CSV table of C-alpha atoms in Angstrom, one decimal:
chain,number,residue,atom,x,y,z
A,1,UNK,CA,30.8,15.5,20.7
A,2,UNK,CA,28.5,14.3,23.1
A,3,UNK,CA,26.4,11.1,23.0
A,4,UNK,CA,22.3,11.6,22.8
A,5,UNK,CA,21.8,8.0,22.6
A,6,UNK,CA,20.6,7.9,26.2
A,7,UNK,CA,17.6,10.3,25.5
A,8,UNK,CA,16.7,7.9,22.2
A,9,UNK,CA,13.0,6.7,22.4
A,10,UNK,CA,12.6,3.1,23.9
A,11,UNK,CA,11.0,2.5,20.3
A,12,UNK,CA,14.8,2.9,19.4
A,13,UNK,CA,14.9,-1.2,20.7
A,14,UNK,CA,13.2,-2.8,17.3
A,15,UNK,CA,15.2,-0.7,14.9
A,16,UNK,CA,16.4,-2.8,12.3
A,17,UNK,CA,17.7,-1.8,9.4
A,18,UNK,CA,16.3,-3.2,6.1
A,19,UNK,CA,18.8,-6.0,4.7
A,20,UNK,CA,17.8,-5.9,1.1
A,21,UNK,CA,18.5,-1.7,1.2
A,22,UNK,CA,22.0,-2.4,3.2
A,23,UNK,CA,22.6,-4.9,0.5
A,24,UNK,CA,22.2,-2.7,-2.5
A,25,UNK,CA,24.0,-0.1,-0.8
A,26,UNK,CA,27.1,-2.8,-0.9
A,27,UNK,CA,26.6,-3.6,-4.5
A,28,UNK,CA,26.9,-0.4,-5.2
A,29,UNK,CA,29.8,0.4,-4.0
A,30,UNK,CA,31.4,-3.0,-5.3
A,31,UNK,CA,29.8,-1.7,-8.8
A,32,UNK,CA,31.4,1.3,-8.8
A,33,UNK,CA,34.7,-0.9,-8.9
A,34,UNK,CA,33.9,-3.5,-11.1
A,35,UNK,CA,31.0,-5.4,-13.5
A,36,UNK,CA,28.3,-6.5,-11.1
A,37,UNK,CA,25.1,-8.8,-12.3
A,38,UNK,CA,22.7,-8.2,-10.0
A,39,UNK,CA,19.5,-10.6,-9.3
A,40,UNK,CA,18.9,-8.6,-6.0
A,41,UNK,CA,17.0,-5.6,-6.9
A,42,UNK,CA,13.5,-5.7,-6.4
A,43,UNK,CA,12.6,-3.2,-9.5
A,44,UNK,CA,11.6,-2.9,-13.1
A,45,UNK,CA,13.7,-2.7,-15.7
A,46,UNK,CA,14.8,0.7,-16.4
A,47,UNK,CA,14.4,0.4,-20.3
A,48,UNK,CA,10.8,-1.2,-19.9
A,49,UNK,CA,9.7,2.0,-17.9
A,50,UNK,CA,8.2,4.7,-20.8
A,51,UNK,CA,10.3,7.6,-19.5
A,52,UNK,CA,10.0,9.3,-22.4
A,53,UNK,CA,6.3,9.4,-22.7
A,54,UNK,CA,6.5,10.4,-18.6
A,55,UNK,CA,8.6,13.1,-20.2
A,56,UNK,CA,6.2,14.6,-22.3
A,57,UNK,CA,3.2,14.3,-19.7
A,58,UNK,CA,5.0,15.5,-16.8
A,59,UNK,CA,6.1,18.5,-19.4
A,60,UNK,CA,2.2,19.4,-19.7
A,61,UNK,CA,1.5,18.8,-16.6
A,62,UNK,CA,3.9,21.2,-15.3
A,63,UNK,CA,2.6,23.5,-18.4
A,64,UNK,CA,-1.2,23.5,-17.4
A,65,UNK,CA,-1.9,22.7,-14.0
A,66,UNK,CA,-0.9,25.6,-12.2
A,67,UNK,CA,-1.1,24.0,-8.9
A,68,UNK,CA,1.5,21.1,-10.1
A,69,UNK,CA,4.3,22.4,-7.4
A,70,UNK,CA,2.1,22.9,-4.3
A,71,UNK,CA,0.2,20.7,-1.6
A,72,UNK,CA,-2.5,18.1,-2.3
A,73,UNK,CA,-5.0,17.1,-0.1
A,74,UNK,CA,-3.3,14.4,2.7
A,75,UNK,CA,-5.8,11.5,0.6
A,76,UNK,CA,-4.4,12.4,-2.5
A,77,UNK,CA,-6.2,14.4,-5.7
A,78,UNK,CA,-9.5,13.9,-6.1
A,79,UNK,CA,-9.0,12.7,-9.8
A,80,UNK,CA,-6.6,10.3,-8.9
A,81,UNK,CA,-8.5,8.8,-6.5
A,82,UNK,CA,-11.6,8.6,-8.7
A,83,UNK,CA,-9.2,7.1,-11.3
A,84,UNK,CA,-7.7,4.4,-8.4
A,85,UNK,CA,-11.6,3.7,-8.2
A,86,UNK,CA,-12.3,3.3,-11.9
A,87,UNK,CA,-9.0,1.4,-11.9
A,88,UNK,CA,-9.9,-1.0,-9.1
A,89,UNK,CA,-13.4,-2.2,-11.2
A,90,UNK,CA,-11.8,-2.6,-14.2
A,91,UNK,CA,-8.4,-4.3,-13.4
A,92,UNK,CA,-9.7,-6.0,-10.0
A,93,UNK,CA,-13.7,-6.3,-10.1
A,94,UNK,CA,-13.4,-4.7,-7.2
A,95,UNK,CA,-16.4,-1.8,-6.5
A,96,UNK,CA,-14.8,1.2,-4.1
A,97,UNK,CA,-15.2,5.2,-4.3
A,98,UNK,CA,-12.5,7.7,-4.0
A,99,UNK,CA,-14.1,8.4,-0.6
A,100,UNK,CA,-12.2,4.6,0.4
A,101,UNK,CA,-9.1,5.5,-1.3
A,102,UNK,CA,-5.9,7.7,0.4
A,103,UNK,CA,-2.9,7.9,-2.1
A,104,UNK,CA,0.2,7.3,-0.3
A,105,UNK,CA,4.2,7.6,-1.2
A,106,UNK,CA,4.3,3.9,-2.3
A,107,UNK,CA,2.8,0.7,-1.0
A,108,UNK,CA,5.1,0.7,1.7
A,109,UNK,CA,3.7,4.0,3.5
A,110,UNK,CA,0.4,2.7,3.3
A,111,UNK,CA,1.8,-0.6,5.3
A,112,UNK,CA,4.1,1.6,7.7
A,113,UNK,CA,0.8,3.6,8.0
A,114,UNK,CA,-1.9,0.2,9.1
A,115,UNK,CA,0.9,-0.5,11.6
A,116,UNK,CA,0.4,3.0,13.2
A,117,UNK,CA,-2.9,2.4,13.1
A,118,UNK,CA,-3.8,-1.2,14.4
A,119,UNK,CA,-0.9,-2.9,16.1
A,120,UNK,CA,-0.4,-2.3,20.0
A,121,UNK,CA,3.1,-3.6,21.5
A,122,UNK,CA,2.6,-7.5,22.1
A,123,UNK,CA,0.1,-7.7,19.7
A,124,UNK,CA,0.0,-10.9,17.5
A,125,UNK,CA,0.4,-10.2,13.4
A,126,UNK,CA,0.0,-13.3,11.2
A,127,UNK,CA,2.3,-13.2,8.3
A,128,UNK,CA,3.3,-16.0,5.3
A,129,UNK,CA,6.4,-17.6,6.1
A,130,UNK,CA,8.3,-15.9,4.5
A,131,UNK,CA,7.5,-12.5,3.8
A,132,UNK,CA,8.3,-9.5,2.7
A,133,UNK,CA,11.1,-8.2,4.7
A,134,UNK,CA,10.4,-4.7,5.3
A,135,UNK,CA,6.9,-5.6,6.6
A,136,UNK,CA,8.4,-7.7,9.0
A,137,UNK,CA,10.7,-5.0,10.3
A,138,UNK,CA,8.2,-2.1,10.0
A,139,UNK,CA,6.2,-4.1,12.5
A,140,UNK,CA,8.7,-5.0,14.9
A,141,UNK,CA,9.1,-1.3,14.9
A,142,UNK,CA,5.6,-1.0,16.4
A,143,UNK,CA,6.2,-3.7,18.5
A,144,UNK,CA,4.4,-6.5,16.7
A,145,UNK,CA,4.6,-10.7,18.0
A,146,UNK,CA,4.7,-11.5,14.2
A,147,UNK,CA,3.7,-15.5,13.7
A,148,UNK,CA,4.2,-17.2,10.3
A,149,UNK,CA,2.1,-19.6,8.5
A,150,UNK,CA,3.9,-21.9,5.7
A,151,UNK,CA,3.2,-21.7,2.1
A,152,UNK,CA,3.1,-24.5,-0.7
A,153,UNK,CA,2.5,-24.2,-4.8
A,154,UNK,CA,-1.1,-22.6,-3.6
A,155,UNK,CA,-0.3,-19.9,-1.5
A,156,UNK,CA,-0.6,-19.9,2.3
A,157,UNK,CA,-1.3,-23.0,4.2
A,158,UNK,CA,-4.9,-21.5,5.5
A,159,UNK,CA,-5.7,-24.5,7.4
A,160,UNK,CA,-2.6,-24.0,9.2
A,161,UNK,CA,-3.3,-20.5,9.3
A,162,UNK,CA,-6.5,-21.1,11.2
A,163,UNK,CA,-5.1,-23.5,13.8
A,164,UNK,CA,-2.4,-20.8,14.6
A,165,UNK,CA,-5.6,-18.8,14.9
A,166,UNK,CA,-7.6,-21.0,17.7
A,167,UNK,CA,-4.2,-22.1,19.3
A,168,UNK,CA,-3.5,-18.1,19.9
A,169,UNK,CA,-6.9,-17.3,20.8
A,170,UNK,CA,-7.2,-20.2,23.5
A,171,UNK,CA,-4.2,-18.7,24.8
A,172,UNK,CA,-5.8,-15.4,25.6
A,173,UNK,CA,-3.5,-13.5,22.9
A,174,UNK,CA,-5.1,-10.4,20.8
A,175,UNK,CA,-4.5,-11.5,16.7
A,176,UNK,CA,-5.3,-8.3,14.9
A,177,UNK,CA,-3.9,-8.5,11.6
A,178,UNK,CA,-3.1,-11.1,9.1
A,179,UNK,CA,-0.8,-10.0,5.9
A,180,UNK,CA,-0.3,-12.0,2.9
A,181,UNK,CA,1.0,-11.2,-0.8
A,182,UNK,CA,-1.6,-12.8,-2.7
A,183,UNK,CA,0.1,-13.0,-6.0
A,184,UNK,CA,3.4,-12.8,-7.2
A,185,UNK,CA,4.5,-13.3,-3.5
A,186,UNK,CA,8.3,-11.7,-2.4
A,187,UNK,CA,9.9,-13.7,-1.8
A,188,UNK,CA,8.5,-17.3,-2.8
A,189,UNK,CA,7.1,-15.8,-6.6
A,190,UNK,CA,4.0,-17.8,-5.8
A,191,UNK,CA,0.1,-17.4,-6.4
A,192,UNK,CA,-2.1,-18.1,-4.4
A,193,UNK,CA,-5.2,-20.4,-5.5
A,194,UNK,CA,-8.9,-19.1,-5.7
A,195,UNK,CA,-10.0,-21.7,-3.0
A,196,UNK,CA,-7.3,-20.5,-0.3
A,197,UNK,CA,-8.2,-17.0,-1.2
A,198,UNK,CA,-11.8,-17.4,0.0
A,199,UNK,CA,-10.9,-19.7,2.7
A,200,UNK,CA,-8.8,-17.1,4.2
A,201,UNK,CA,-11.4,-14.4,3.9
A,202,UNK,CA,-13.7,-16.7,5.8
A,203,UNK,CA,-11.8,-17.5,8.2
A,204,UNK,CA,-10.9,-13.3,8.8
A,205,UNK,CA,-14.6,-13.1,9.2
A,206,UNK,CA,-15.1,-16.5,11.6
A,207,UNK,CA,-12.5,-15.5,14.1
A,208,UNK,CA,-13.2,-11.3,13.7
A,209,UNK,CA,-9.7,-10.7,11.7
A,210,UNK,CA,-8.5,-8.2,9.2
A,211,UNK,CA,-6.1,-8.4,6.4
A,212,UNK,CA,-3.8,-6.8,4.7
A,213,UNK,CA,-4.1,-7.1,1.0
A,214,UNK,CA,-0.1,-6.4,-0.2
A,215,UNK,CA,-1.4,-6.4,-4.1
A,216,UNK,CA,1.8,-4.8,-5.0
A,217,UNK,CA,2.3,-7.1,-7.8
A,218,UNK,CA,-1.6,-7.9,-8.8
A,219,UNK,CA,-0.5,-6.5,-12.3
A,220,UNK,CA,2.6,-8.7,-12.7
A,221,UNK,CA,1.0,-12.0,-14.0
A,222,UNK,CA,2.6,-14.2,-16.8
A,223,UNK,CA,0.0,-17.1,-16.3
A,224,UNK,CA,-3.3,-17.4,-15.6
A,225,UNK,CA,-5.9,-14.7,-14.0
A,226,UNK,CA,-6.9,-14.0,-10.6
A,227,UNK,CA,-9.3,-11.8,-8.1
A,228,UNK,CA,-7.8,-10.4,-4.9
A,229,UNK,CA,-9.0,-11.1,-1.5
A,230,UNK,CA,-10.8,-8.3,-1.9
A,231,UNK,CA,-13.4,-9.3,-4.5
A,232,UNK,CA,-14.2,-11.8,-2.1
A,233,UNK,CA,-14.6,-9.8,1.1
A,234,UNK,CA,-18.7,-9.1,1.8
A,235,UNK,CA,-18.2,-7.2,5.2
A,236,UNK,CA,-14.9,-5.2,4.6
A,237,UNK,CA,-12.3,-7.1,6.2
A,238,UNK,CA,-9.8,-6.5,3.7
A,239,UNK,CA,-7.8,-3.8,3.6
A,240,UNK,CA,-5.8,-3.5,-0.1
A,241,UNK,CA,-2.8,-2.1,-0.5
A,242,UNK,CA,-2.0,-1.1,-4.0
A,243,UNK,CA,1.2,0.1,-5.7
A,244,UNK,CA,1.8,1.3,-9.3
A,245,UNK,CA,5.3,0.6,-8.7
A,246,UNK,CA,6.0,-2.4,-10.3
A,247,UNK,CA,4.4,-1.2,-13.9
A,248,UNK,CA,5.1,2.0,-13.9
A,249,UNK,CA,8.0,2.9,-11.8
A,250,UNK,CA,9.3,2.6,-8.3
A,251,UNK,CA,10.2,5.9,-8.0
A,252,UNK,CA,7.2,7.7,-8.8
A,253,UNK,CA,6.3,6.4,-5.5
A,254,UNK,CA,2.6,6.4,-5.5
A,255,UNK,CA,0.7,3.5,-4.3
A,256,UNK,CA,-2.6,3.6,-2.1
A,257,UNK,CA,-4.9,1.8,-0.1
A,258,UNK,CA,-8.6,1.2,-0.3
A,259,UNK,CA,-10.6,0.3,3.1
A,260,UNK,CA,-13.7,1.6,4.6
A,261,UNK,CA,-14.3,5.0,5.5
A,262,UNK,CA,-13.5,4.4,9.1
A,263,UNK,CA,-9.9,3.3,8.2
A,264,UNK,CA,-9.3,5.6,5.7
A,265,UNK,CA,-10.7,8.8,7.7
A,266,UNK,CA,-8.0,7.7,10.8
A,267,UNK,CA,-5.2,6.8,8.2
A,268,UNK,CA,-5.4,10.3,6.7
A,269,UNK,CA,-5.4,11.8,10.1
A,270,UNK,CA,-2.4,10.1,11.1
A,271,UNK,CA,-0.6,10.5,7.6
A,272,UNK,CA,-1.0,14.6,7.5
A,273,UNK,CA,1.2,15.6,9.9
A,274,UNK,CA,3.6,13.7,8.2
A,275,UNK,CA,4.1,13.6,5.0
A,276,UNK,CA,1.4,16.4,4.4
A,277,UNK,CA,1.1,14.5,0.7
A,278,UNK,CA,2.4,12.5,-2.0
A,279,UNK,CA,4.0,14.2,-4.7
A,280,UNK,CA,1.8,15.9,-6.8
A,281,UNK,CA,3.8,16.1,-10.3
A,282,UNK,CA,3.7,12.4,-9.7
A,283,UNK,CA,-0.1,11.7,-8.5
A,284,UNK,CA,-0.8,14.1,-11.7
A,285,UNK,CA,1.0,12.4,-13.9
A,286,UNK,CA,-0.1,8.6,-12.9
A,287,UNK,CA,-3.6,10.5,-13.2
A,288,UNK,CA,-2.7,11.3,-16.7
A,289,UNK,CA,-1.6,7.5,-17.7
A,290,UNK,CA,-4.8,6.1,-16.1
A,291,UNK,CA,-7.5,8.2,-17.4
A,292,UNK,CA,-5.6,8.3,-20.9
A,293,UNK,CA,-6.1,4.8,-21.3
A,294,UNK,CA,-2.1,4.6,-21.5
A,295,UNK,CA,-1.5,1.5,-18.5
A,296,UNK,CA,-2.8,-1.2,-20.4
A,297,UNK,CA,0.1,-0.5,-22.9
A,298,UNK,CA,2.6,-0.3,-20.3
A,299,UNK,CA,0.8,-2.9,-18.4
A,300,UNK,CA,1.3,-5.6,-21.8
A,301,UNK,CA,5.2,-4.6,-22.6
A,302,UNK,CA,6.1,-4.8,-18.5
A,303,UNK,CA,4.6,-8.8,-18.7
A,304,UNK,CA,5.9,-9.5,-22.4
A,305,UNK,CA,9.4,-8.6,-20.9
A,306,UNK,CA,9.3,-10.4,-17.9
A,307,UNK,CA,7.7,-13.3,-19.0
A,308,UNK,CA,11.1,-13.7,-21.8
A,309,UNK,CA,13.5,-12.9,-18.7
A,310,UNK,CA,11.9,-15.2,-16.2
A,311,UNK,CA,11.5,-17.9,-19.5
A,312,UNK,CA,15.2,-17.4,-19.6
A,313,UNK,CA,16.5,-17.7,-16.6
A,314,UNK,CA,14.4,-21.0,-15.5
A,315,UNK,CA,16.2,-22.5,-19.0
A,316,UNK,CA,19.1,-21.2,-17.7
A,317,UNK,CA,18.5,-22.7,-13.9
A,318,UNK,CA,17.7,-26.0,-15.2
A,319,UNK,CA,20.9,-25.9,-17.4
A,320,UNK,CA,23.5,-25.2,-14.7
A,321,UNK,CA,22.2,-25.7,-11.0
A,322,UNK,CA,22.0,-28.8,-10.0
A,323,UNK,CA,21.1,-30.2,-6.5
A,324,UNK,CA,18.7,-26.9,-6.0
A,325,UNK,CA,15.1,-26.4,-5.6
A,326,UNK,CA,13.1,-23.2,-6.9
A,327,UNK,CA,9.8,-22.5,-8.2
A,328,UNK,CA,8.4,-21.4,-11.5
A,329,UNK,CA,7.0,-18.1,-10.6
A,330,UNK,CA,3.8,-17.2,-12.2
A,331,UNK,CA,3.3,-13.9,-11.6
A,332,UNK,CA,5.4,-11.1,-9.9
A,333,UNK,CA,9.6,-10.6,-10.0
A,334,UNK,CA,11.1,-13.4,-8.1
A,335,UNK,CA,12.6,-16.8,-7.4
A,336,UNK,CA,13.2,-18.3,-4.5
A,337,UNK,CA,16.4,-20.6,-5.0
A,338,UNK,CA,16.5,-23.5,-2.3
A,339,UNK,CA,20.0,-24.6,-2.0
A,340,UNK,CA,21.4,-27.3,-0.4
A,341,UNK,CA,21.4,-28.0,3.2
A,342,UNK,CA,24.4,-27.4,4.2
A,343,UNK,CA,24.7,-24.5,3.1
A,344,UNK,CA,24.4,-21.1,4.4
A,345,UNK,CA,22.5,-18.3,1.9
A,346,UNK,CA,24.3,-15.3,3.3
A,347,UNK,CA,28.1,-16.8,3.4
A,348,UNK,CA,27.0,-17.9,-0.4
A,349,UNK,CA,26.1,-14.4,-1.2
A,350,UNK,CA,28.9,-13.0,0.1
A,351,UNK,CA,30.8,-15.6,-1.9
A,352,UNK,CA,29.2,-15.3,-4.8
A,353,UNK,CA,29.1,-11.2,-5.2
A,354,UNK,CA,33.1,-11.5,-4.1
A,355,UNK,CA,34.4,-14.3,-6.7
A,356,UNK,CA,32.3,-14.0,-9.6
A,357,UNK,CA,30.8,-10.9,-9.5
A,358,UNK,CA,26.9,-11.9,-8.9
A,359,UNK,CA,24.6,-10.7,-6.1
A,360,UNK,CA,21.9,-12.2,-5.0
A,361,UNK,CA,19.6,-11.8,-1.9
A,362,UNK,CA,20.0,-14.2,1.0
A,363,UNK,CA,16.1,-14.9,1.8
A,364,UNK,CA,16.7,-15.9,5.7
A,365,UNK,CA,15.5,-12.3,6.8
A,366,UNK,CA,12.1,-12.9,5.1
A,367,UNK,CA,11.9,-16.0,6.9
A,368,UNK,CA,10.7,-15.8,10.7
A,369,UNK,CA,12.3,-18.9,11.4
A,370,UNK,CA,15.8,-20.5,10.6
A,371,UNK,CA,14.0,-22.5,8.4
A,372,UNK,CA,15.4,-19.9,5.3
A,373,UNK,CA,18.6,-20.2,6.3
A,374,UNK,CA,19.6,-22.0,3.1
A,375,UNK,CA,17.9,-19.9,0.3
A,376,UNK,CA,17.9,-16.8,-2.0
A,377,UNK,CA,16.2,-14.5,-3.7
A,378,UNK,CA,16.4,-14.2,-7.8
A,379,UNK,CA,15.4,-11.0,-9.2
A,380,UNK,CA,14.7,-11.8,-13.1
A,381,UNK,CA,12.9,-8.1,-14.0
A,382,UNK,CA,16.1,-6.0,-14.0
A,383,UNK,CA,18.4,-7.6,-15.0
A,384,UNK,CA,19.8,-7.1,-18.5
A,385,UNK,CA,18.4,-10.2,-20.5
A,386,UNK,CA,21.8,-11.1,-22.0
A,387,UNK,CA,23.2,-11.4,-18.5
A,388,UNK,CA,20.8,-14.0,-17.0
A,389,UNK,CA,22.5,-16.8,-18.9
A,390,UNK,CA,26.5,-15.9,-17.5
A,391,UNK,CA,24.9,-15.0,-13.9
A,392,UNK,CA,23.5,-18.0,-12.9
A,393,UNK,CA,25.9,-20.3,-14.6
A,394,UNK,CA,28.3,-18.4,-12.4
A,395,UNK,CA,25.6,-19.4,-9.6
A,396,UNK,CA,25.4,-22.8,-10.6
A,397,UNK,CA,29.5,-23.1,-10.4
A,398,UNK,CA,29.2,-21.9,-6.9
A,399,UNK,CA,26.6,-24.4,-5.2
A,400,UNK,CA,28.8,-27.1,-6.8
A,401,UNK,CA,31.9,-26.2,-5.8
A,402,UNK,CA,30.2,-25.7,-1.8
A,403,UNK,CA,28.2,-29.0,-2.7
């Protein structure tokens, strides 16, 4: 056969697969073999989802709305959107109309979709350090100079956001966008505080920035209560991303975003041709749980659960790992596990998925420096709860036997 590699697009140069996909595409395999526990997804528990209730509303959805099988508008159902809207004041104290909301195929279209529309090759993108991966390599894609910004207990470091900021800006460099994950952050399972959330929309509105809201797990919290950067935006800098997702479902796959009219109008222009829509059994059926009154019961078992797994595997961390760092999360899926310095995260995964049967995610490719060469990622939501306890005293036996 012959090659058409020469005729590729020169976009073809940032293509990088996503590592946490590649991963699960090697547990899989290895699970097909043998007993796997797995801290690497990045997903609800299966048993926590209501699929039987989905069952019977899909069932009458496919039963009475006659135009269940065919095209939506691009922006998504007019109901849905109104309920996003409704959804938005009550959840988020956020005001917004269906006329600011487009429903897309996840939270991660509506990302891929701002990178479309905003980032220019060689322009600079201010992310957390780390971040999610698939972010960071939808934006290389589009040819994004992504720059990251620490984070502590409290979220970003904003002041050290905003010198990045002036030191880019002195230097004649365009800074468009700056994306955070607010709360429950992937990787770090951090929150960040209500003074850093205002400081940051300040200082989008002092230096002419937007942001990128990534609330994908605003819904996820086991302690404490807080606004997103939205509710503190006065002149519309903040672009939200939302996901239903992580409550009710990855693969529903409907998530949306909520920015002014002059965003959204563009968005839905460049989103038509396509995808055409998102899937309308599913945007009639997430319809259905919102304006039923049926999420805050889904909502309260999804954080009752999670709360007992992430409980139990913190006990079970403190237990059996010794000479690591890691965070108590309090809101969202994850733990990031600092391990010791000498030792490398992906040659531990490997290790530890081989010889005891465990994976976990090495965090380096959410990092945009080396400096993550030494952690992982602990998913605590999918796992089966009477597995946390063996997994990580597997984990533990590992970092002390490489100690």
């Amino acid at each position: 056969m012959m090659s058409v590699s020469h005729k590729f697009s020169y976009r073809v140069n940032f293509v990088k697969p996503s590592p946490i996909r590649t991963l699960v595409s090697k547990i899989s395999a290895i699970s097909a073999t043998r007993k796997v526990i797995s801290f690497a997804a990045g997903e609800p528990d299966p048993n926590v989802i209501p699929r039987d209730l989905y069952s019977t509303i899909l069932g009458k959805v496919l039963h009475e709305e006659t135009k269940s099988c065919n095209y939506s508008p691009t922006e998504g159902l007019p109901s849905l959107r109104r309920s996003i809207a409704d959804f938005m004041w009550r959840y988020e104290g956020v005001k917004t109309s269906e006329d600011n909301v487009l429903v897309t195929v996840g939270g991660s279209q509506a990302i891929d979709l701002l990178g479309k529309l905003f980032i220019d090759p060689g322009d600079h993108v201010i992310l957390e350090n780390p971040s999610y991966v698939n972010t960071i390599v939808d934006w290389e894609f589009y040819g994004a100079r992504l720059v990251g910004v620490g984070v502590d207990g409290e979220g970003v470091d904003t002041h050290g956001l905003e010198a990045v900021v002036k030191r880019l800006l002195s230097e004649g460099r365009k800074v468009k966008l700056v994306y955070t994950i607010p709360t429950g952050h992937n990787p770090a399972g951090i929150v960040m505080s209500e003074e850093r959330r205002k400081h940051l929309v300040e200082i989008a509105s002092r230096y002419d920035l937007l942001v990128v809201e990534d609330a994908a797990y605003n819904h996820l919290v086991y302690e404490g209560s807080y606004k997103p950067l939205s509710h503190y935006d006065k002149e519309g800098r903040v672009v939200y991303v939302g996901s239903f997702s992580k409550v009710l479902g990855t693969g529903l796959r409907i998530g949306w975003l909520s920015a002014p009219s002059e965003i959204v109008e563009v968005v839905k222009a460049i989103k038509g041709p396509s995808d055409m829509c998102a899937p309308v059994p599913m945007q009639l059926l997430v319809d259905r749980v919102l304006r039923e009154g049926l999420y805050d019961q889904i909502k309260r078992r999804a954080v009752q659960e999670y709360a007992r797994k992430r409980d139990t595997m913190m006990s079970a961390l403190d237990e059996y790992v010794q000479g690591a760092a890691y965070n108590r999360p309090r809101g969202g899926m994850f733990i990031l596990l600092k391990l010791p310095a000498r030792v490398d995260s992906e040659v531990f995964a490997d290790m530890l998925l081989e010889k005891y049967g465990v994976a976990v995610v090495p965090a380096k490719p959410f990092y945009l420096d080396d400096s993550g060469r030494s952690s992982i990622r602990l998913n605590f939501t999918m796992v089966e709860m009477d597995e946390i306890e063996e997994g990580i005293k597997k984990l533990g036996l590992l970092v002390r036997e490489l100690s």
